[in-house]
mmCIF file of C-alpha atoms in Angstrom:
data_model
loop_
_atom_site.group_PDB
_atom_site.id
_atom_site.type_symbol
_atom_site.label_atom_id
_atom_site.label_comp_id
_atom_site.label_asym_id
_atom_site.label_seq_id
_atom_site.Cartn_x
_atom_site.Cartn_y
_atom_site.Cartn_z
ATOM 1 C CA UNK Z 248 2.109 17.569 -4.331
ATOM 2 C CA UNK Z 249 2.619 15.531 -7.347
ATOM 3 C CA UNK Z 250 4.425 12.958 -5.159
ATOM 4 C CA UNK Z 251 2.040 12.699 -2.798
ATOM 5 C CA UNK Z 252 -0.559 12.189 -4.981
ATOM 6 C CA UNK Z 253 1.007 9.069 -6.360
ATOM 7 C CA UNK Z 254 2.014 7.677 -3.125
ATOM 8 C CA UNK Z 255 -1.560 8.098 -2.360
ATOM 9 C CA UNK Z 256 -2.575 6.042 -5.821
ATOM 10 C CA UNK Z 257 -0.231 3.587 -4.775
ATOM 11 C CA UNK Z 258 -1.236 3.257 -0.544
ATOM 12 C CA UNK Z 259 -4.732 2.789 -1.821
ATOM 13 C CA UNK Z 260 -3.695 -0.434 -4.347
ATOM 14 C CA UNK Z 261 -2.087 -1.336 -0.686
ATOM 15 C CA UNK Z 262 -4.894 -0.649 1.406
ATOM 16 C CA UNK Z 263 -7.171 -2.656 -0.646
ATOM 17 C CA UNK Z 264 -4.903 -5.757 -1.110
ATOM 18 C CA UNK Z 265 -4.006 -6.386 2.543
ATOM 19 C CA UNK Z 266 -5.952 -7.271 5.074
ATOM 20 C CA UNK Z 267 -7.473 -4.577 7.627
ATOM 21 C CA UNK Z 268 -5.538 -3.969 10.977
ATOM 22 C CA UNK Z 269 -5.905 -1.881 13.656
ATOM 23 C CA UNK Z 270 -5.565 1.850 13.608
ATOM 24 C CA UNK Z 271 -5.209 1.255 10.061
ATOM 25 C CA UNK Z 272 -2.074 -0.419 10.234
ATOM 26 C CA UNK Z 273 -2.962 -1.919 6.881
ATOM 27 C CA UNK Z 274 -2.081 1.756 4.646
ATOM 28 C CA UNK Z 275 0.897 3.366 5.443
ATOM 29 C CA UNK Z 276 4.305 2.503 3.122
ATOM 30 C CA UNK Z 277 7.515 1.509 4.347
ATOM 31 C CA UNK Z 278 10.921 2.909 3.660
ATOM 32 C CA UNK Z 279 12.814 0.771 1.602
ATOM 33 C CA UNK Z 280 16.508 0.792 1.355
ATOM 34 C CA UNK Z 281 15.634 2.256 -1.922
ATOM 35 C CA UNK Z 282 12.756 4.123 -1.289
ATOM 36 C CA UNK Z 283 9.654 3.834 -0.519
ATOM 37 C CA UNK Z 284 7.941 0.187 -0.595
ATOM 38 C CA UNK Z 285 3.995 -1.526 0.304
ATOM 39 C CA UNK Z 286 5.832 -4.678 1.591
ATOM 40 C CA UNK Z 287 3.999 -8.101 0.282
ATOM 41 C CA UNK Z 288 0.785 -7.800 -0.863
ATOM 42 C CA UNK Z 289 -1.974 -10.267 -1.797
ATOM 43 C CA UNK Z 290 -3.586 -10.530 -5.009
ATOM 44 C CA UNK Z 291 -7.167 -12.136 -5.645
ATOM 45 C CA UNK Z 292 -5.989 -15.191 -7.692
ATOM 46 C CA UNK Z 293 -3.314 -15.964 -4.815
ATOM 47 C CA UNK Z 294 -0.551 -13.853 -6.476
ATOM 48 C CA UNK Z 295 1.596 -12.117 -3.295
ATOM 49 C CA UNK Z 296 3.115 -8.406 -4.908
ATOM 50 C CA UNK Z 297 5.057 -5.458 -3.846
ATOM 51 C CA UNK Z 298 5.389 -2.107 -5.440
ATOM 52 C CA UNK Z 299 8.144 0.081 -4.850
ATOM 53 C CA UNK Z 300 9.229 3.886 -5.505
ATOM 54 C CA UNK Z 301 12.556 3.538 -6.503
ATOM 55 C CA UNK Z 302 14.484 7.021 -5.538
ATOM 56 C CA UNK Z 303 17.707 5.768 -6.762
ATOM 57 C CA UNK Z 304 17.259 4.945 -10.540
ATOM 58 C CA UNK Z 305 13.445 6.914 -9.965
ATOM 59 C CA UNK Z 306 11.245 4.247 -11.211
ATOM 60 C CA UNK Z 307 7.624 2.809 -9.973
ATOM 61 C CA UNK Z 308 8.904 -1.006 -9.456
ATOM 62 C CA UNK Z 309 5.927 -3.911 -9.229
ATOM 63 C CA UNK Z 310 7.305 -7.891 -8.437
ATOM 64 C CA UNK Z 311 5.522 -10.807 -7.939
ATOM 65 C CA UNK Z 312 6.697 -14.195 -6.169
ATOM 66 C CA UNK Z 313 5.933 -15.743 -9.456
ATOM 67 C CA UNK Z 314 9.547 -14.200 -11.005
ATOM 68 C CA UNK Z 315 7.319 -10.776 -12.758
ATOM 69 C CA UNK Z 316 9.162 -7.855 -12.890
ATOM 70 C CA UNK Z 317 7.828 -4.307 -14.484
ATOM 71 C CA UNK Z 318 8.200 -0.589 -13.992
ATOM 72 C CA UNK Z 319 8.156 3.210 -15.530
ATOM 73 C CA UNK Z 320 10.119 5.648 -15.240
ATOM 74 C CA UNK Z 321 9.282 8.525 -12.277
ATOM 75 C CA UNK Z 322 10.064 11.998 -14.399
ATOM 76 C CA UNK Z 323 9.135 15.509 -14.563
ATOM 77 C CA UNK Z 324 6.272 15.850 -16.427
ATOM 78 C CA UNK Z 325 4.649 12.613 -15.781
ATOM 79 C CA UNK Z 326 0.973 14.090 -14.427
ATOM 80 C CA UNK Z 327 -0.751 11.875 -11.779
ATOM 81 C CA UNK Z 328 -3.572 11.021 -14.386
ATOM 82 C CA UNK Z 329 -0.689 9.409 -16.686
ATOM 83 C CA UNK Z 330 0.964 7.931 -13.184
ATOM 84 C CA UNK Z 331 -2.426 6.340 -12.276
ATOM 85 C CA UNK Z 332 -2.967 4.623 -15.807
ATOM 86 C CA UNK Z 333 0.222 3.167 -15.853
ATOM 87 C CA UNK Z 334 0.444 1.806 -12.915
ATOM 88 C CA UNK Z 335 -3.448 0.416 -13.328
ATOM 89 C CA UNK Z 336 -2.217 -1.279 -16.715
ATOM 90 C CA UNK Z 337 1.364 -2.632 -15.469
ATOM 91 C CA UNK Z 338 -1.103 -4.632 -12.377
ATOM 92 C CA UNK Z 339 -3.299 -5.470 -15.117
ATOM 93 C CA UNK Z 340 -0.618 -7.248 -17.239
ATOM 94 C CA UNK Z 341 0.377 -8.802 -14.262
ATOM 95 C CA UNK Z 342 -3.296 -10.269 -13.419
ATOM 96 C CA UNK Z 343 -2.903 -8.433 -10.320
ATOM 97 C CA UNK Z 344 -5.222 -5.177 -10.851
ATOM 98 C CA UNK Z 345 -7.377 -4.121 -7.738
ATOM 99 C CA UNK Z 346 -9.899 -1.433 -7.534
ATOM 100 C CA UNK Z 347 -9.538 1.770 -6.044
ATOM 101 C CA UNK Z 348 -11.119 4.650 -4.956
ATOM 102 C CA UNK Z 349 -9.610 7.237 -7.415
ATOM 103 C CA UNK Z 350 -9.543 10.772 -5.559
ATOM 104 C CA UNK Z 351 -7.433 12.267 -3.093
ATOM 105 C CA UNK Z 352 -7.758 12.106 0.716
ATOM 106 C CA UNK Z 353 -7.308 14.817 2.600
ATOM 107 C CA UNK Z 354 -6.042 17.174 0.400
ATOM 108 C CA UNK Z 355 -7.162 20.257 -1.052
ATOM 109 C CA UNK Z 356 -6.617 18.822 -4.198
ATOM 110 C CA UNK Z 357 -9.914 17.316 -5.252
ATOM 111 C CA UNK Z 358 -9.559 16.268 -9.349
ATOM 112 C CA UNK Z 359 -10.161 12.393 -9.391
ATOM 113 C CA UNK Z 360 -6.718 10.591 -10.096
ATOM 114 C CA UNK Z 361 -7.572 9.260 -13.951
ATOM 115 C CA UNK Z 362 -8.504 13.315 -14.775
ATOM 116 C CA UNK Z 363 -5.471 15.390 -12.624
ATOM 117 C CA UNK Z 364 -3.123 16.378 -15.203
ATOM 118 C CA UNK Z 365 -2.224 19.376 -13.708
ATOM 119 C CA UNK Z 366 0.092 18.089 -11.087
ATOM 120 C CA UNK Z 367 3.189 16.696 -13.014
ATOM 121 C CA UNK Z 368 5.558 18.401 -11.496
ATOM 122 C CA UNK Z 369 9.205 16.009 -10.170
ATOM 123 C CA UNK Z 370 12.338 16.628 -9.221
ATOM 124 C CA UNK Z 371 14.828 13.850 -8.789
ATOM 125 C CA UNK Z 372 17.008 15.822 -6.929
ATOM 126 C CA UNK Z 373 14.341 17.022 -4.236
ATOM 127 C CA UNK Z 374 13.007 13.602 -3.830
ATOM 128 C CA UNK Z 375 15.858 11.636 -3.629
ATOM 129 C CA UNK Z 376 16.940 14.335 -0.755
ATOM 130 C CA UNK Z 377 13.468 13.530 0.814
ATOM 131 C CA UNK Z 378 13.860 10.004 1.289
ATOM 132 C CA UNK Z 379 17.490 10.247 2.428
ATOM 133 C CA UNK Z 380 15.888 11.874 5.299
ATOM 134 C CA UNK Z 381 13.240 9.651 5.854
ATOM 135 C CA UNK Z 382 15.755 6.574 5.263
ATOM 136 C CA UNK Z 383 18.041 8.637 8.235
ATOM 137 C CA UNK Z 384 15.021 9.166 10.534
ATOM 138 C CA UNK Z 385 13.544 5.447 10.216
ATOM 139 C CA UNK Z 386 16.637 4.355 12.004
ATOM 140 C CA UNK Z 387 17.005 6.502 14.614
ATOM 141 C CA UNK Z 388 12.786 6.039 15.763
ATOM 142 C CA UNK Z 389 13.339 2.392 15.202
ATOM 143 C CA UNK Z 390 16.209 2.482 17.906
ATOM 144 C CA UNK Z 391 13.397 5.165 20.049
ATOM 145 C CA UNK Z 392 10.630 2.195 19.620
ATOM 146 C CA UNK Z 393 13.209 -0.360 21.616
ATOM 147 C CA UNK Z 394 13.010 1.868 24.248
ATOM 148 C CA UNK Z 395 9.198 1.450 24.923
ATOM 149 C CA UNK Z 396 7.441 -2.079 26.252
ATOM 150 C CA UNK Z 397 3.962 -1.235 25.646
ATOM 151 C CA UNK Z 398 1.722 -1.630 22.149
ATOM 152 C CA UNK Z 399 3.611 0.336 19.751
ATOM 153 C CA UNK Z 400 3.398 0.663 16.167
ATOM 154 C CA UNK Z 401 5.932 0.119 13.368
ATOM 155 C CA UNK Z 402 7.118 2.823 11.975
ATOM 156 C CA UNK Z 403 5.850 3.869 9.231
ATOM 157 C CA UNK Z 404 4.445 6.684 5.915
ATOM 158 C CA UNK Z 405 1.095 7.384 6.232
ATOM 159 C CA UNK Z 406 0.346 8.930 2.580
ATOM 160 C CA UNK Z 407 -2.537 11.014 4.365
ATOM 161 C CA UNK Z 408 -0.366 13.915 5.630
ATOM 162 C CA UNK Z 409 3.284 12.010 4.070
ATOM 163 C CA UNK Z 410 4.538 12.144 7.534
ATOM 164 C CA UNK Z 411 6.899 9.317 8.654
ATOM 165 C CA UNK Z 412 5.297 8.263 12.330
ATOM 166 C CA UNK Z 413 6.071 6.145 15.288
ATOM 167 C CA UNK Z 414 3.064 5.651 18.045
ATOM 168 C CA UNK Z 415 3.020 4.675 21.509
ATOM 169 C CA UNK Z 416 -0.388 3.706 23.435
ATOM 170 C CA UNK Z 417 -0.740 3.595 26.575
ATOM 171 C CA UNK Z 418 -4.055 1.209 26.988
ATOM 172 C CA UNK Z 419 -6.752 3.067 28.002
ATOM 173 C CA UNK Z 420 -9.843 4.126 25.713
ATOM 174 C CA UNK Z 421 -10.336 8.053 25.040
ATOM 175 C CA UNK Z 422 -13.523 9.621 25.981
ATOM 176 C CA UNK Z 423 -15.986 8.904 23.304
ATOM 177 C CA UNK Z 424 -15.328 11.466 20.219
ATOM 178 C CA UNK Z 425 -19.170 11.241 18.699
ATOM 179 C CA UNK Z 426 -18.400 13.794 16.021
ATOM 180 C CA UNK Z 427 -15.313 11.787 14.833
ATOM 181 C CA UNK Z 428 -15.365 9.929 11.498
ATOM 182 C CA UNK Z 429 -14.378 6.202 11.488
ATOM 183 C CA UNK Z 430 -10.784 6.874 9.952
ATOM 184 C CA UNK Z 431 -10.310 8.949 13.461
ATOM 185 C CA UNK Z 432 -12.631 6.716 15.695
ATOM 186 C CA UNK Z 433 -9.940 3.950 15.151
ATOM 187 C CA UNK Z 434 -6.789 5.485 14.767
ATOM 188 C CA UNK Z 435 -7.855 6.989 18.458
ATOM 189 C CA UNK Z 436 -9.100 4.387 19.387
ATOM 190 C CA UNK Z 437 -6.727 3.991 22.634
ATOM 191 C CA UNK Z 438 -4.825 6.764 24.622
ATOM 192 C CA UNK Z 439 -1.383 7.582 22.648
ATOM 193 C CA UNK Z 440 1.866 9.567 22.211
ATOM 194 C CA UNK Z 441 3.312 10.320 18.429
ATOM 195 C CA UNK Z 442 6.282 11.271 16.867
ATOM 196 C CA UNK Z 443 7.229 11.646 13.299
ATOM 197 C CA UNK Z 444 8.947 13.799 10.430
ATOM 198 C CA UNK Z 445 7.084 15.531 7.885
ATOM 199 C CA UNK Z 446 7.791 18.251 5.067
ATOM 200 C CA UNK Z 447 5.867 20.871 6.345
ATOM 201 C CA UNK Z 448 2.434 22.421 5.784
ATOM 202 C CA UNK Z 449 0.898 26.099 5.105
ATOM 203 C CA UNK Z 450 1.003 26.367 8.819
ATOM 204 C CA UNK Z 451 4.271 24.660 9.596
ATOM 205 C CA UNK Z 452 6.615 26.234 6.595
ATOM 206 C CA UNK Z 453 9.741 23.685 7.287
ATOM 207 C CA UNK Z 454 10.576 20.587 7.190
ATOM 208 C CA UNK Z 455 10.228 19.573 10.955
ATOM 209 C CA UNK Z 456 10.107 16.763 13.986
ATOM 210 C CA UNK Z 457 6.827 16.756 16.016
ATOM 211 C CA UNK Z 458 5.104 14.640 18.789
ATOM 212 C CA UNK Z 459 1.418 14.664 19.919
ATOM 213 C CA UNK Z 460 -0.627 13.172 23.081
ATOM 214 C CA UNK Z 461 -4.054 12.624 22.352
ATOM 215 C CA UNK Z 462 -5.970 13.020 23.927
ATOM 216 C CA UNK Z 463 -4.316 16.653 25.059
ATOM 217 C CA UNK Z 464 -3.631 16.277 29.070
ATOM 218 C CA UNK Z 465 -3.693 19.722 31.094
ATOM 219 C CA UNK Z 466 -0.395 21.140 31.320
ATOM 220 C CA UNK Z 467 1.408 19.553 28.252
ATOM 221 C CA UNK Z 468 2.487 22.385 27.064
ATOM 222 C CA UNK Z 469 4.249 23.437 30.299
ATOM 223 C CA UNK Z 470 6.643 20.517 30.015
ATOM 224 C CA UNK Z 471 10.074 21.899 29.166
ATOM 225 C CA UNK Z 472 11.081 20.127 25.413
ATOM 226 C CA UNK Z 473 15.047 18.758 24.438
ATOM 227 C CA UNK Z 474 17.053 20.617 23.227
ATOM 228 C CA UNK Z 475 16.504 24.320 22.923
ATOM 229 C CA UNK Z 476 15.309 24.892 19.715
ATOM 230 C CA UNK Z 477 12.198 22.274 20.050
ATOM 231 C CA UNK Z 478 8.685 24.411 21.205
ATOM 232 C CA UNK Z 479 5.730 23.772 21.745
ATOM 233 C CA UNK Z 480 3.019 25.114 18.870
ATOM 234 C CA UNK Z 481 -0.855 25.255 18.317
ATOM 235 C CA UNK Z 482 -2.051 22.751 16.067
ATOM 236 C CA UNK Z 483 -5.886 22.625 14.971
ATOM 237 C CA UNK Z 484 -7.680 22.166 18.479
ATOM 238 C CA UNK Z 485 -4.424 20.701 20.270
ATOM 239 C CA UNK Z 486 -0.689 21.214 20.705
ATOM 240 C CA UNK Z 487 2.257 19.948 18.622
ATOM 241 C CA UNK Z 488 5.932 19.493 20.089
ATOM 242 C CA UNK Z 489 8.133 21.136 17.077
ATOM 243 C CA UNK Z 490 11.593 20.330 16.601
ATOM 244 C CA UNK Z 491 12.692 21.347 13.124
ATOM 245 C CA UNK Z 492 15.004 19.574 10.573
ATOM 246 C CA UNK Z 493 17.836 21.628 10.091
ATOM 247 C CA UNK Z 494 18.366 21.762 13.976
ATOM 248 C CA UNK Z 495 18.809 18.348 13.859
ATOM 249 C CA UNK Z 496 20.881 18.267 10.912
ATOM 250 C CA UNK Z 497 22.832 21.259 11.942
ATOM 251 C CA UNK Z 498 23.739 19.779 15.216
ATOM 252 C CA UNK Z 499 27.082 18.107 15.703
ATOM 253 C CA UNK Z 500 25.631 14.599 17.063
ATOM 254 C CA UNK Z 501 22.294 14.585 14.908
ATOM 255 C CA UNK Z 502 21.093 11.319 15.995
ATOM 256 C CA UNK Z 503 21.191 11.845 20.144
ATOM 257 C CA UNK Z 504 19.708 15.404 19.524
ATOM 258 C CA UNK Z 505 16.793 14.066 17.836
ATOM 259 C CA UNK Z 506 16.287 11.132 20.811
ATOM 260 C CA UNK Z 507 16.386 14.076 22.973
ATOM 261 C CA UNK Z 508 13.792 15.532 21.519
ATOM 262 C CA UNK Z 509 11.605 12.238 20.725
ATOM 263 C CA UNK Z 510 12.004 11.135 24.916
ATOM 264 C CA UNK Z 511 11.416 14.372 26.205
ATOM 265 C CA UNK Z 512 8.205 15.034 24.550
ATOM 266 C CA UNK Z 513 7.395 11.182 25.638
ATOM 267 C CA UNK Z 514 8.209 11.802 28.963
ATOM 268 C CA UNK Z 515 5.936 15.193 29.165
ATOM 269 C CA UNK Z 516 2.992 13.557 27.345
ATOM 270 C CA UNK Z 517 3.104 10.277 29.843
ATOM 271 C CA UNK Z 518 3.679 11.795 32.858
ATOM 272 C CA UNK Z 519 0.680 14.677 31.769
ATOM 273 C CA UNK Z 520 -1.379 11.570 30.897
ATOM 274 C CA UNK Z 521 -0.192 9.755 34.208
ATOM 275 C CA UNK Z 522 0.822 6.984 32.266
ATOM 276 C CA UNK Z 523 3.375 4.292 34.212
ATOM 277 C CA UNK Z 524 6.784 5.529 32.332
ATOM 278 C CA UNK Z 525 8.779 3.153 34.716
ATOM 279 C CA UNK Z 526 6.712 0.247 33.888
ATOM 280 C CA UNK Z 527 6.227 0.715 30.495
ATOM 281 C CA UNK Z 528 10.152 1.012 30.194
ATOM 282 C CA UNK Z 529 12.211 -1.851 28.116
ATOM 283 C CA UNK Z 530 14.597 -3.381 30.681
ATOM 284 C CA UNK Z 531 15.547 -5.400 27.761
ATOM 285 C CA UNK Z 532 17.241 -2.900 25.079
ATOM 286 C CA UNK Z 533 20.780 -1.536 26.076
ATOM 287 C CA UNK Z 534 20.423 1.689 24.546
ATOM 288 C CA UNK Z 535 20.694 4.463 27.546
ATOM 289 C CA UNK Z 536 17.856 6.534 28.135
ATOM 290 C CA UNK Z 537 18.358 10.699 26.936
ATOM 291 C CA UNK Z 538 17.354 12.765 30.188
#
């Protein structure tokens, strides 16, 4: 929790220094080659930035293209009040500073950033184990995305739920969701598929692979899932495809188990949603196609 609340500190400083895109494009982080990263980001007097988590030496990294350099040190017992004020002052020293709005989203965790100093809780060990999965996974739905010729996103962290996700859209509108709030009006805005990697919830208790279609076409969830151990779950007012980690990682070829399990949910969301799988196939990418 601690680490999500200061990837949330720092996706805000990202949301509000980059420009808005579609579905939101404009908040998730990236995964870095050593860790987790914003990408460039724009300052108000012209100054471009990027702030990294460093999971290797376990520092908060900030550059500028003017040559800057700072950081702090990511350790057990730094709370995510102490987190927040440090990171605030190292953009301030930098001219770079932007306003935030300082509470969680999404979480039961309500304190305001500047006042949480109960959550100061890190371990090196577990994190750097974290991102070596998500550094794994990126590659492997970055090689899935070639597959696909429609819109599809980049991959990328959302710091909402800290899931790593990959979404495909098929092109037509949703019915209308009127009791929706605008986060969900446009990051639904267009039929879609999902896939991603996340830690786990209070409902979910392992680390695990999933894939949605919203919105939910009948008989999803009588499409049979790749390989065995993937299922299909309830999940709020819809259904998840499960596949969890340590299948994959148990398995003797992780990397085609897991595009098993990313095409064959594809393949039973599209063809539930009648979407054109043929057409919206790459003829371009060599990688073969898991069946």
């Amino acid at each position: 929790m601690t680490l999500h609340l200061w990837v949330q500190i720092v996706g805000k400083v990202r949301m509000a220094a980059s420009a808005p895109r579609n579905h939101w494009w404009h908040v998730p982080l990236y995964v870095d080659v050593r860790g987790l990263s914003t990408r460039r980001l724009h300052a108000a007097n012209g100054v471009t930035f990027e702030i990294v988590f460093d999971f290797v030496e376990h520092r908060l990294l900030v550059e500028t293209n003017a040559g800057a350099r700072s950081s702090f040190e990511l350790h057990d017992g730094l709370s995510v009040a102490a987190f927040d004020r440090q990171l605030h002052e190292l953009l301030g020293e930098l001219a770079i500073d932007v306003e935030i709005r300082e509470s969680p989203f999404g979480l039961p965790v309500t304190t305001a950033f500047p006042d949480d100093r109960e959550h100061a809780c890190y371990d090196p060990d577990a994190v750097e184990r974290f991102w070596r999965i998500l550094d794994w996974t990126d590659g492997v739905l970055e090689e899935f995305s070639g597959w696909y010729c429609g819109k599809t996103s980049p991959v990328h962290l959302f710091w909402h739920s800290l899931d790593l996700a990959l979404t495909r859209f098929g092109g037509k509108p949703p019915p209308v969701l009127p009791d929706a709030d605008p986060v969900t009006r446009e990051a639904y805005s267009h039929e879609l598929i999902s896939f991603g990697f996340w830690a786990g919830d209070e409902n979910v208790r392992e680390p695990s692979y999933y894939s949605y279609t919203a919105p939910e076409p009948a008989g999803l969830r009588e499409t049979a899932l790749q390989p065995a151990a993937a299922r299909w779950i309830e999940a709020g007012a819809g259904s998840l495809a499960i596949l969890p980690y340590e299948d994959v990682r148990a398995a003797p070829d992780p990397r085609p188990t897991l595009l098993s399990f990313l095409e064959s949910s594809y393949l039973a969301g599209a063809h539930a949603a009648h979407w054109d799988a043929d057409d919206l196939t790459s003829s371009w990418c060599p990688t073969p196609r898991i069946s």
